[in-house]
Coordinates of C-alpha atoms in Angstrom, one line a residue:
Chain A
X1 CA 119.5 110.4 -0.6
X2 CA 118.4 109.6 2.8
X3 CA 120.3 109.9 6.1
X4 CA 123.7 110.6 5.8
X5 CA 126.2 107.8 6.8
X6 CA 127.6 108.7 10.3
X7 CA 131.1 107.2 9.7
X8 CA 133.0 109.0 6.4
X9 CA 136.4 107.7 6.2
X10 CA 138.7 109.4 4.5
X11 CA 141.9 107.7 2.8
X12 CA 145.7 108.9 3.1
X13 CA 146.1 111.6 0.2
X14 CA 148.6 111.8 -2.4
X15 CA 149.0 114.8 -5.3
X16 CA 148.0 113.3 -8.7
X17 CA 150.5 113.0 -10.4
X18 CA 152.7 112.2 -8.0
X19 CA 155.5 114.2 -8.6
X20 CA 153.2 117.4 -8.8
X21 CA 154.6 119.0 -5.0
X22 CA 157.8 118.3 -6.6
X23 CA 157.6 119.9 -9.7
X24 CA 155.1 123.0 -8.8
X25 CA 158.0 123.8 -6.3
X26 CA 160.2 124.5 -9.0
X27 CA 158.1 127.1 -10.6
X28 CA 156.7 128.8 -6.8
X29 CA 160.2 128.9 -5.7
X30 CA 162.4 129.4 -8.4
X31 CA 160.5 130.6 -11.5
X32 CA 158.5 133.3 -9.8
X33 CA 160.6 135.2 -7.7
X34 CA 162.9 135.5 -10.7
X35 CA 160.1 136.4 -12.9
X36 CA 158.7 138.9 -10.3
X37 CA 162.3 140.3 -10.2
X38 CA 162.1 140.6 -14.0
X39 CA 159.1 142.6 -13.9
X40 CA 160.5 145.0 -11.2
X41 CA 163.3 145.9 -13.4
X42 CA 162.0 146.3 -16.4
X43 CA 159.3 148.5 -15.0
X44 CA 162.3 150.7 -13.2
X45 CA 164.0 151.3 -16.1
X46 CA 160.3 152.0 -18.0
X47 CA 160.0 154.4 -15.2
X48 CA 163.6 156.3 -15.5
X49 CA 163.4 156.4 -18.8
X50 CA 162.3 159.7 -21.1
X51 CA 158.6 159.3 -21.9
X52 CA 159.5 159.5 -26.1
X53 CA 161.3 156.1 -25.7
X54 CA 158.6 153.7 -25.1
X55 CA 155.2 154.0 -26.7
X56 CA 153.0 153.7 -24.1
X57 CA 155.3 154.3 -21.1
X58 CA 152.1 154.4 -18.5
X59 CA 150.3 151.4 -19.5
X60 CA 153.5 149.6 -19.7
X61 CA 154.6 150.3 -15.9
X62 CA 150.9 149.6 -15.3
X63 CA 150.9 145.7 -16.8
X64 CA 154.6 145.1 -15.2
X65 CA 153.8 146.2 -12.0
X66 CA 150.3 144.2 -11.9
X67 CA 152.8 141.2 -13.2
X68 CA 155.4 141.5 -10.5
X69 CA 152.2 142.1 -7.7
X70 CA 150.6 138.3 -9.4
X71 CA 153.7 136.5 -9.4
X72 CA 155.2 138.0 -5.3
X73 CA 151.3 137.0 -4.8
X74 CA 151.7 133.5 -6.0
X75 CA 155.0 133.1 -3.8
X76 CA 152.7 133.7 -0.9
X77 CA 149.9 131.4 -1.8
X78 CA 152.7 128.5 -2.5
X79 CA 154.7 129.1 0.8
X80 CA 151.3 129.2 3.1
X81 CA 150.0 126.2 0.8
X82 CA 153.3 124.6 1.1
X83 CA 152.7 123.8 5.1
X84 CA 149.3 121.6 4.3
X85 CA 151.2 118.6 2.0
X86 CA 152.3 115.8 4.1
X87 CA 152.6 112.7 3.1
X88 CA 151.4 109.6 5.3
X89 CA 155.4 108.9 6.2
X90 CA 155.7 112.3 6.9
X91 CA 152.8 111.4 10.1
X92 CA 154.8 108.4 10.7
X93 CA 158.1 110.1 11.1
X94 CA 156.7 112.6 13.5
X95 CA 154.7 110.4 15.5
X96 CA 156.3 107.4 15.6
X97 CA 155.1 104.0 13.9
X98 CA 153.1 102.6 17.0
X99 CA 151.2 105.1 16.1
X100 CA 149.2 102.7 13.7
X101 CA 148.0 100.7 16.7
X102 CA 146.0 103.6 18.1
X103 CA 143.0 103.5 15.8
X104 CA 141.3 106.4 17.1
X105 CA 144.4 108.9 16.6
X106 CA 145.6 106.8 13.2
X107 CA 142.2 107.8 11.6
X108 CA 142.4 111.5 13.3
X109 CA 145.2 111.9 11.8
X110 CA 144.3 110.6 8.1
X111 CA 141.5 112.9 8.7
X112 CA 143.5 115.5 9.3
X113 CA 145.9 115.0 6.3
X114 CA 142.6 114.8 4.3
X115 CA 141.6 118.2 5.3
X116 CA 145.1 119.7 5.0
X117 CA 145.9 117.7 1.8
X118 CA 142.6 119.6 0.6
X119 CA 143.4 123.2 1.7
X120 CA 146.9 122.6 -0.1
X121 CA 144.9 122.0 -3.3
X122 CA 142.9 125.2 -2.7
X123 CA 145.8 127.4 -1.7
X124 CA 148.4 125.9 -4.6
X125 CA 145.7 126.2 -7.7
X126 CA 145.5 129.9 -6.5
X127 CA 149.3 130.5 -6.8
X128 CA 148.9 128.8 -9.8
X129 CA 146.4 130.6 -11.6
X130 CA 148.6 133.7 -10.0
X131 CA 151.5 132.6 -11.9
X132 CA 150.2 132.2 -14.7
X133 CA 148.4 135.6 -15.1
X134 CA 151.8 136.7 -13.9
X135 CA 153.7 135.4 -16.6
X136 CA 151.4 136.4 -19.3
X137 CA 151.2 139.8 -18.1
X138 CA 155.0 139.9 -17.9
X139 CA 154.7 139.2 -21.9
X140 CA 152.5 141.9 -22.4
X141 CA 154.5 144.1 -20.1
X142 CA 158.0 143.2 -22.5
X143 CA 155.8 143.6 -25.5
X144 CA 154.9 147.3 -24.1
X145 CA 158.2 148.0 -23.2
X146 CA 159.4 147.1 -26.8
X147 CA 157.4 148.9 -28.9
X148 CA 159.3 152.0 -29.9
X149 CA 158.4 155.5 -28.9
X150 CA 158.7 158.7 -31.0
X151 CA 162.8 159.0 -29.9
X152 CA 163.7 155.3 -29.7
X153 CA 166.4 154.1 -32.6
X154 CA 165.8 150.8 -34.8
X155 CA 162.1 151.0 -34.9
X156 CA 161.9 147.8 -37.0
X157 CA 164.0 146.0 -35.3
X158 CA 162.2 146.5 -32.0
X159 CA 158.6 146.4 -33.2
X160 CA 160.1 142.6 -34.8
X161 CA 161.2 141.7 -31.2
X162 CA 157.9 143.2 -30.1
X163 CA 156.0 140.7 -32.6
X164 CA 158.1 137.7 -31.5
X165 CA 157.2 138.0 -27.8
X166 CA 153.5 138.7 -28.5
X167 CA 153.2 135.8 -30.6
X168 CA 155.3 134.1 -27.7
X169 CA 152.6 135.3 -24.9
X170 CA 149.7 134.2 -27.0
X171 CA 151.7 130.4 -27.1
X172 CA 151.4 130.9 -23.4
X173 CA 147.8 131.4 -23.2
X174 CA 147.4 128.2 -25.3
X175 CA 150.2 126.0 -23.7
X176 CA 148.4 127.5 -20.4
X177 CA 144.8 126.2 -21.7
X178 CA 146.3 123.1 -23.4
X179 CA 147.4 121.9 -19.7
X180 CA 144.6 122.6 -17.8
X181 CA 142.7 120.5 -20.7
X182 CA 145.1 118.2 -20.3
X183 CA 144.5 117.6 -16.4
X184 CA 140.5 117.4 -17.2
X185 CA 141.2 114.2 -19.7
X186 CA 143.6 112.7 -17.5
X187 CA 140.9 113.5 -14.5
X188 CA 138.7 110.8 -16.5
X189 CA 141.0 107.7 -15.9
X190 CA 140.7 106.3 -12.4
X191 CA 143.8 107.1 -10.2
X192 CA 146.2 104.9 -10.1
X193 CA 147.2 102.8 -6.4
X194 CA 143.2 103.7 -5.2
X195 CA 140.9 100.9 -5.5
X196 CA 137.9 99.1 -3.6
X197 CA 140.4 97.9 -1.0
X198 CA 141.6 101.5 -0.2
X199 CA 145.0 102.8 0.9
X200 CA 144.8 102.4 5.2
Chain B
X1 CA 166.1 140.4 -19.4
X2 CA 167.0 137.1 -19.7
X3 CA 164.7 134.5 -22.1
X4 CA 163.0 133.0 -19.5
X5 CA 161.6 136.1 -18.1
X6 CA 159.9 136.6 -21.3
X7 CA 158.3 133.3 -21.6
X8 CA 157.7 130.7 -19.4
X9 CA 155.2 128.1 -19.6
X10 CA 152.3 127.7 -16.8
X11 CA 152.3 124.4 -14.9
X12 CA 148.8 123.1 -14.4
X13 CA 147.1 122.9 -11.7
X14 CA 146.0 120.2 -9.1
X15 CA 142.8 118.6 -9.8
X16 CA 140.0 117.9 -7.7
X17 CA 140.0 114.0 -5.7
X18 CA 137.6 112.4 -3.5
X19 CA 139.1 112.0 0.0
X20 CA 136.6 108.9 0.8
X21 CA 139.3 105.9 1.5
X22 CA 139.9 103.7 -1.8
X23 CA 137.7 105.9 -3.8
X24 CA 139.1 106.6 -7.0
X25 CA 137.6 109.7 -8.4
X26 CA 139.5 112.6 -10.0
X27 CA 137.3 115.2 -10.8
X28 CA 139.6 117.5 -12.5
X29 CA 140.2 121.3 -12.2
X30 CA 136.7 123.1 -10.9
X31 CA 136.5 126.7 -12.3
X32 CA 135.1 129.9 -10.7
X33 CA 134.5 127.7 -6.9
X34 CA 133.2 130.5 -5.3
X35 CA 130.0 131.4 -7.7
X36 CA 129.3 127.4 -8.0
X37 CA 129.8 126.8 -4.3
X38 CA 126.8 129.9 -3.8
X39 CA 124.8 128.7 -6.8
X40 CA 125.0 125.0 -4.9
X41 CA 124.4 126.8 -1.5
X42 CA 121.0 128.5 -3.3
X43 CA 119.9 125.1 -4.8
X44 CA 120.0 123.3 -1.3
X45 CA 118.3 126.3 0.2
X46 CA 115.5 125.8 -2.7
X47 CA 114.8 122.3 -2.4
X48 CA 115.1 118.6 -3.8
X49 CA 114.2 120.1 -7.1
X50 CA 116.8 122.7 -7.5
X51 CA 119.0 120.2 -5.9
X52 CA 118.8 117.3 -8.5
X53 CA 119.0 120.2 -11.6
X54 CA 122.2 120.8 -10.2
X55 CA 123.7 117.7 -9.9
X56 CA 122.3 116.6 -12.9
X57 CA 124.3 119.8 -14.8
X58 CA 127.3 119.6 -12.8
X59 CA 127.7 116.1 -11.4
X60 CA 126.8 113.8 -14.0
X61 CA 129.3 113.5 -15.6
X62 CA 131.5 112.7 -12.1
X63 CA 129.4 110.6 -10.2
X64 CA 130.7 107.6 -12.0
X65 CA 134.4 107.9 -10.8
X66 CA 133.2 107.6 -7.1
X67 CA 133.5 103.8 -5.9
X68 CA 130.3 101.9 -5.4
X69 CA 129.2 103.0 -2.2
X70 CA 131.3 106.5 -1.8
X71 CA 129.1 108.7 0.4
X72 CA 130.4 111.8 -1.2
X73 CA 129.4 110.6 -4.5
X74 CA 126.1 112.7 -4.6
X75 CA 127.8 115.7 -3.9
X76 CA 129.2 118.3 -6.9
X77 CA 133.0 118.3 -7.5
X78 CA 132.7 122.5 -6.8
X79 CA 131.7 120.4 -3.0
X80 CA 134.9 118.7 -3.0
X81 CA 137.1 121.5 -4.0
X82 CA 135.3 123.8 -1.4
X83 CA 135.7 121.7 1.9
X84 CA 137.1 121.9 4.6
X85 CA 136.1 125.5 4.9
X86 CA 139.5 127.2 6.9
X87 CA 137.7 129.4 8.5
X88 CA 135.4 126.8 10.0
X89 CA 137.3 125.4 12.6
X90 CA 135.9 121.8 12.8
X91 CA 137.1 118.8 11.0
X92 CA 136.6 117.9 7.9
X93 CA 133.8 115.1 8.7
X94 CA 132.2 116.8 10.8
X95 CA 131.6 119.6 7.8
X96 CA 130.8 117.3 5.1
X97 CA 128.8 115.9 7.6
X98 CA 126.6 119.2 7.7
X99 CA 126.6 119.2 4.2
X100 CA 125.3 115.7 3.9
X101 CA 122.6 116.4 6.6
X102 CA 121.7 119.9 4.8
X103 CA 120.9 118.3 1.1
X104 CA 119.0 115.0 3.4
X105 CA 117.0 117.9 5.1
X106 CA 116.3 120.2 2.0
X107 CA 114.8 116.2 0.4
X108 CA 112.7 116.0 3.3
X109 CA 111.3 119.6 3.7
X110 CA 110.7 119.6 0.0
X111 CA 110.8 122.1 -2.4
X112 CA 110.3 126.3 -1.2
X113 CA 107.5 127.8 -2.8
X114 CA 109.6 130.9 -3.5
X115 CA 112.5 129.5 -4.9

C-alpha cells in the first residue's frame, strides 16, 4: 500500500436489510422494557416470598436482577443509538433540496451520515447483544424461580414447567446463534442498490 | 408472567458495510472489536510483517467484496466497525485518513526489531 488516497468518499448509508431500524425498534422499544418489567416482578415476588418456596431463592434474584439490569441497559444503548440513523431524505428535509447544489456541504454532510450511520451500528449491536443476554437470562431467572423449594406444592408439575422453559432458553441460544449465522452468509452477497456507479 | 416474558427470540444484529461511495461490501457481524481493534493497533505498531499476517487472517476473506479500487479495502472489517472513534472529535475521513497514513508509515519504516 503506498500513499494513502487524499479524497475518501463516502456514499449515503442505508441499514441492510432495509427494514432493520424498523424492526429492531420493535424489540428496543417494546419487547425490552416489558421484559425488563418482567424480570422486576418476578424477582419482587422471589424476594417477598419465604425462602422454602423456591430452591435457590438467592441465585434466582441474582440472574433476574442481572436480566432486568441487560435489558433497561439495552433501552439505553437503542435510545442514544437511535439519534445517529438518518436517512439521506431525512438531510434533505432538514436542509432543504438546494442543498444538493452546494457540493462542499452535500458531501459534508454524506460524510457526516457516514460517520453517524456507523456509530448507530456500534451503539444498536450493543443493545442488541444486551437484549439478548437479557432475555436468556430472563429464562434462566423463570427456570430458577420454578424449580420447587422444600415447602412449595406440585413439585412435578413445577419442575415439568421448569423443564419446558429451560429447554425453551436453550432454543434461544440457538435461534440467537442461528441469526447471527444467518447475517454472516447473507454478509457474502453483494448489497443490493450499491454498485460501481455509487449512490450520490 | 405472560409467555412472551419467558421466551422471546433475539433479533440479529447489524453487520458491518463499507462507507466508500458505491462499494458494495458487507462484512458481516465483527466479534470481540475491542481485542481485534488492539491486536490490529499492535500489528501496525510492529511492522509490514505483522501487518500483512493480519490481514491475511482476518481480511482475506473480505477484501473481495470491496469494489475495484475501494481505498478502505486493505483495511480489516474489526477497522470498519471501529471508526469513527466518538471520542475523537474529527470526521470520519480525516480518521481513516490517520489510519491509512499509519499502516503507509509502518510499510515504510519496516518491521520493529522487538516486535
Amino acid at each position: 500500500m503506498g500513499t494513502p488516497p487524499d479524497d475518501l468518499t463516502f456514499g449515503w448509508q442505508q441499514p441492510t436489510p432495509l427494514g432493520y431500524g424498523q424492526g429492531a425498534k420493535e424489540a428496543q422499544f417494546v419487547a425490552a422494557p416489558l421484559l425488563a418489567a418482567a424480570a422486576l416482578g418476578l424477582a419482587g415476588v422471589v424476594a417477598a416470598a419465604k425462602d422454602k418456596v423456591f430452591l435457590l431463592p438467592g441465585p434466582t434474584l441474582l440472574v433476574l436482577v442481572l436480566s432486568a439490569m441487560a435489558l433497561i441497559y439495552s433501552i439505553q444503548l437503542a435510545y442514544h443509538a437511535r439519534k445517529f440513523l438518518y436517512s439521506q431524505q431525512d438531510v434533505l428535509d432538514w436542509f432543504g433540496a438546494e442543498i444538493i447544489d452546494n457540493d462542499l456541504l452535500w458531501q459534508e454532510l454524506r460524510e457526516a451520515q457516514s460517520g453517524d450511520y456507523k456509530l448507530w451500528e456500534r451503539y444498536n449491536n450493543q443493545a442488541n447483544r444486551l437484549f439478548n443476554w437479557g432475555t436468556v437470562l430472563l429464562g434462566f431467572g423463570v427456570v430458577a424461580a420454578l424449580a420447587p423449594g422444600r415447602d412449595s406444592s406440585q413439585p412435578y408439575w413445577r419442575w415439568s414447567a421448569a423443564g419446558i422453559v429451560l429447554a425453551c432458553t436453550f432454543g434461544e441460544i440457538y435461534w440467537q446463534r442461528k441469526l447471527r449465522r444467518q447475517v454472516n452468509i447473507r454478509a457474502q452477497r453483494k448489497r443490493p442498490g450499491v454498485s460501481q456507479g455509487g449512490s450520490s | 408472567m405472560t409467555m412472551h416474558a419467558v421466551v422471546l427470540p433475539g433479533y440479529q444484529q447489524s453487520p458491518t458495510v463499507c462507507l466508500i461511495d458505491g462499494c458494495p461490501a458487507n462484512l458481516g457481524i465483527v466479534s470481540r472489536r475491542g481485542h481485534w481493534l488492539r491486536e490490529w493497533e499492535r500489528s501496525v505498531d510492529c511492522g509490514p510483517t505483522a501487518i500483512d499476517a493480519f490481514l491475511a487472517k482476518h481480511n482475506a476473506a473480505f477484501r473481495s467484496r470491496h469494489k475495484i479500487g475501494c481505498p478502505l479495502a486493505d483495511l480489516p472489517p474489526v477497522v470498519h466497525a471501529s471508526y469513527p472513534n466518538p471520542a475523537d472529535g474529527r470526521p470520519l475521513g480525516d480518521q481513516l485518513r490517520e489510519v491509512l497514513q499509519k499502516v503507509a508509515d509502518a510499510r515504510t519504516r519496516g518491521d520493529r526489531p522487538d516486535c
